[in-house]
mmCIF file of C-alpha atoms in Angstrom:
data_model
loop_
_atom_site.group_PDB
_atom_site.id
_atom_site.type_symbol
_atom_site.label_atom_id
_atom_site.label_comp_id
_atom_site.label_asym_id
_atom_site.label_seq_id
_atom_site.Cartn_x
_atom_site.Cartn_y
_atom_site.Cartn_z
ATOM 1 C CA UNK A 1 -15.091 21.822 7.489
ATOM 2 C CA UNK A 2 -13.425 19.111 5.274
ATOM 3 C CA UNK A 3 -11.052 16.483 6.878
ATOM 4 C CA UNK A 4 -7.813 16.695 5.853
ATOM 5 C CA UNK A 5 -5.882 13.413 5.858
ATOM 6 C CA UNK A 6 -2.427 15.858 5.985
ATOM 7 C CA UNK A 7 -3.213 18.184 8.709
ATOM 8 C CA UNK A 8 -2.596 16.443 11.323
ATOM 9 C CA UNK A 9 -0.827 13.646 9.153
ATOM 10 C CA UNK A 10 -2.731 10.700 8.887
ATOM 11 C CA UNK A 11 0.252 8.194 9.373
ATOM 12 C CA UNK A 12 2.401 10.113 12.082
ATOM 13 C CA UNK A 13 -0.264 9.506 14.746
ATOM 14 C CA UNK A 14 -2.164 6.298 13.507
ATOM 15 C CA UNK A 15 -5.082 5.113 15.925
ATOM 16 C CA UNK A 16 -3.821 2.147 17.327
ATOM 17 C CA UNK A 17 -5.859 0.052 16.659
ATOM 18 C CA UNK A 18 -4.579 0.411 12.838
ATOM 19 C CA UNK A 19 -1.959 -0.467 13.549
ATOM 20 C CA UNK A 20 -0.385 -4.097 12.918
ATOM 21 C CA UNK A 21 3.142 -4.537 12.913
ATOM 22 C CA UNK A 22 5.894 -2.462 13.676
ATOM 23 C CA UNK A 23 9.946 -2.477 13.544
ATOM 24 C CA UNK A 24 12.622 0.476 14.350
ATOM 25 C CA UNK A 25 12.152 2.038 10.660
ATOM 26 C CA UNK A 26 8.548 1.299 10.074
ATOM 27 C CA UNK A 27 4.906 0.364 10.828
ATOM 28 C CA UNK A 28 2.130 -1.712 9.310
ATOM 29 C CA UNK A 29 -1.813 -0.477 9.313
ATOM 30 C CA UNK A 30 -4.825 -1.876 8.092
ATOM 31 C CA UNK A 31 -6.163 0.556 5.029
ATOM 32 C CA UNK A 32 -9.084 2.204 6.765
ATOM 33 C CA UNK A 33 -10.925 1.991 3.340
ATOM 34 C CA UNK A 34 -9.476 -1.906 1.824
ATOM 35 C CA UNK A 35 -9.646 -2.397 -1.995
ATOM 36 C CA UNK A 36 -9.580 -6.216 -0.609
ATOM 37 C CA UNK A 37 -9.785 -8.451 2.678
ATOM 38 C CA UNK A 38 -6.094 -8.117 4.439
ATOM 39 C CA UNK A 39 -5.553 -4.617 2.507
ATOM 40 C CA UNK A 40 -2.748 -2.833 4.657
ATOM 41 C CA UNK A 41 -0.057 -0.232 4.036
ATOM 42 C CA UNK A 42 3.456 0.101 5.219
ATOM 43 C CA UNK A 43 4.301 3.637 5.914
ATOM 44 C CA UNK A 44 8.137 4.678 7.373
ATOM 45 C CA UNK A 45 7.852 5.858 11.283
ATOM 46 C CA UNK A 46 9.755 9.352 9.859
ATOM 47 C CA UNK A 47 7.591 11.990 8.100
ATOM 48 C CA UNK A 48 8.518 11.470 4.439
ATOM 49 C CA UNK A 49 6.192 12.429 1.489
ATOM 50 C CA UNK A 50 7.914 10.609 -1.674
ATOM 51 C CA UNK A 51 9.062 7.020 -1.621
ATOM 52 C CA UNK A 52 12.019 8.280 -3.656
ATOM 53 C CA UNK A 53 12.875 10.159 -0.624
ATOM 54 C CA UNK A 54 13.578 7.060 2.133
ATOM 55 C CA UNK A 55 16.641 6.346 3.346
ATOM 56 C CA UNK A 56 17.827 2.921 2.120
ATOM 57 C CA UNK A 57 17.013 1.476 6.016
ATOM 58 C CA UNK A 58 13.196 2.682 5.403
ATOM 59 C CA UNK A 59 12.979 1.291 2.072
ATOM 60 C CA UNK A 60 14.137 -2.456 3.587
ATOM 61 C CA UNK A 61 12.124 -2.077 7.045
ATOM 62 C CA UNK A 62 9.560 -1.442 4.790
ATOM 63 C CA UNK A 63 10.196 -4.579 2.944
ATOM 64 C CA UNK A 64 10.520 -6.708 5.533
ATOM 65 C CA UNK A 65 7.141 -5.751 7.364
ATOM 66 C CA UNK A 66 5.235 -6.130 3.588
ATOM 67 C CA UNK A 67 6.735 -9.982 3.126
ATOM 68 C CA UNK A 68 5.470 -10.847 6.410
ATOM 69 C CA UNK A 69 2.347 -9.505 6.210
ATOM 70 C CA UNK A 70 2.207 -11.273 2.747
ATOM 71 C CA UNK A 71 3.194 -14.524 4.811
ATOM 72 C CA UNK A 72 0.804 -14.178 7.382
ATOM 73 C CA UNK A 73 -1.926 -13.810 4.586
ATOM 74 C CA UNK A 74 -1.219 -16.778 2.439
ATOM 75 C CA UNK A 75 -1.043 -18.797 6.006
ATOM 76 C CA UNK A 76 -4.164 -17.756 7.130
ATOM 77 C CA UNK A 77 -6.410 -17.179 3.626
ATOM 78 C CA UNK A 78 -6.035 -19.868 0.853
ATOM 79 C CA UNK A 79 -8.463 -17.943 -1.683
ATOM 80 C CA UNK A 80 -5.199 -15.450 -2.107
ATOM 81 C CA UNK A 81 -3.772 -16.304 -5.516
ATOM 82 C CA UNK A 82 -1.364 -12.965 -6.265
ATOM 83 C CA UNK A 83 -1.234 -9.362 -4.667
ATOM 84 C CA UNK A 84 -0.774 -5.880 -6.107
ATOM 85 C CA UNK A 85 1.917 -3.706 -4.548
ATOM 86 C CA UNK A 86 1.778 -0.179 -4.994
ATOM 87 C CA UNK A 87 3.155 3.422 -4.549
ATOM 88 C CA UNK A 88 1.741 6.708 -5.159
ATOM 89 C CA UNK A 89 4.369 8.981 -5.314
ATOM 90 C CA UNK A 90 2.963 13.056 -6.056
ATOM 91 C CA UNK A 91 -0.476 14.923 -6.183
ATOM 92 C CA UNK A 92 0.066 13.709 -10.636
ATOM 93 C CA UNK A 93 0.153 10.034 -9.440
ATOM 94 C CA UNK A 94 -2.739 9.999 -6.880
ATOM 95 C CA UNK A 95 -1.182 10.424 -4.081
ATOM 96 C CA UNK A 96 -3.777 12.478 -1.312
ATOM 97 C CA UNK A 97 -1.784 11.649 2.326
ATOM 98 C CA UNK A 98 1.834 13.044 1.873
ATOM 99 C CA UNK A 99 3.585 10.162 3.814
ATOM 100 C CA UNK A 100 4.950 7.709 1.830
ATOM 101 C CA UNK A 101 2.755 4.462 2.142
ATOM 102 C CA UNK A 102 3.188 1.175 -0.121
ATOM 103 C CA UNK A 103 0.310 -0.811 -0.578
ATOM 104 C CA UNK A 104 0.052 -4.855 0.001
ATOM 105 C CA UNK A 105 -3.411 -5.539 -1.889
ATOM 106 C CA UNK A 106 -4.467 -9.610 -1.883
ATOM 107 C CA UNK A 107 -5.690 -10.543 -5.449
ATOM 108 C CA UNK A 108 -8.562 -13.301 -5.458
ATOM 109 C CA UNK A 109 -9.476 -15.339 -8.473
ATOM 110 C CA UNK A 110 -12.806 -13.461 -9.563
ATOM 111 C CA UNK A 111 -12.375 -10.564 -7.624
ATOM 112 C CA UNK A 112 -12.004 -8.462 -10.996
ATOM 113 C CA UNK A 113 -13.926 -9.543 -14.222
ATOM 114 C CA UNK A 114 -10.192 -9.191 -16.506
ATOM 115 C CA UNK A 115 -7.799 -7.925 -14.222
ATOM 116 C CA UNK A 116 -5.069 -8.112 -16.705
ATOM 117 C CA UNK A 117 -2.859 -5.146 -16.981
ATOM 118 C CA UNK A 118 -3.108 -4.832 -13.386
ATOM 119 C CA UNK A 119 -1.660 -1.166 -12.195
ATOM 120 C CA UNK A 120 -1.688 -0.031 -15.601
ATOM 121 C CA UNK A 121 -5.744 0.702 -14.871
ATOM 122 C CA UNK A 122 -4.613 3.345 -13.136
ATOM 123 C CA UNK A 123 -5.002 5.284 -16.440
ATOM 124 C CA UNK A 124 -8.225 4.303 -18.244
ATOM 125 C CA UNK A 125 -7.941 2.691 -21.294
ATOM 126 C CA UNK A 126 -3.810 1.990 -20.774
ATOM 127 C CA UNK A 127 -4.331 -1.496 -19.272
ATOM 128 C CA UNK A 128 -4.832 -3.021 -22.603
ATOM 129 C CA UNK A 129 -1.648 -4.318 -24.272
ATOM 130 C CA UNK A 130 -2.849 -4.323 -27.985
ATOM 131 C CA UNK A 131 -6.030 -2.687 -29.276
ATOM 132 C CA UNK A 132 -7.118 -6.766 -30.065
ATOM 133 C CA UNK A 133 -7.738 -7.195 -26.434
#
């Protein structure tokens, strides 16, 4: 038997121990597998696949949890020199847990030999600008 991250969702009953923050509107985990140190997603409390779906209030609860955790980082971590901020939105896209989720990622000097073109990697080959790169 395979797990399936949907069945039970994944983000509508998160361990709690994933869990960092929280408002009315929305919560703040710790990505169980981090691309980086401090890695977390903010996911709306309400069952909603697409991030085009949220309700304005979702999409600024949302916000609010994501620049404090970003705070909290840059207090606490001095090696942080940018993030990544992401949003899978459909199976096309990459998106495998059907509950919207926005990733905070903390970028390090070093931590990627040329990591210019940032989320365009997502397609290989598109995260060059010019074929002179």
């Amino acid at each position: 038997m395979t797990f399936d991250p949907n069945n039970p969702c994944l983000f509508c009953h998160p361990p709690a121990e994933q869990v960092i923050d929280k408002n009315d509107l929305a919560m703040l985990y710790r990505d169980e597998h981090p691309v980086s140190e401090g890695h977390a997603l903010a996911v709306p409390i309400r069952h909603v696949a697409d991030y085009f779906d949220l309700l304005p209030e979702e999409r600024e609860a949302i916000e609010r949890l994501l620049h404090q955790k970003r705070r909290k980082l840059l207090a606490r971590d001095p090696t942080i020199a940018g993030f990544n901020v992401g949003v899978n939105c459909g199976k096309a896209a990459g998106q495998s847990v059907f509950h919207v989720h926005v990733h905070l990622i903390p970028r390090r000097f070093g931590d990627h030999p040329n990591p210019q073109g940032g989320v365009r990697h997502v397609i290989p080959n598109k995260a060059k600008y010019s074929s002179e790169d």
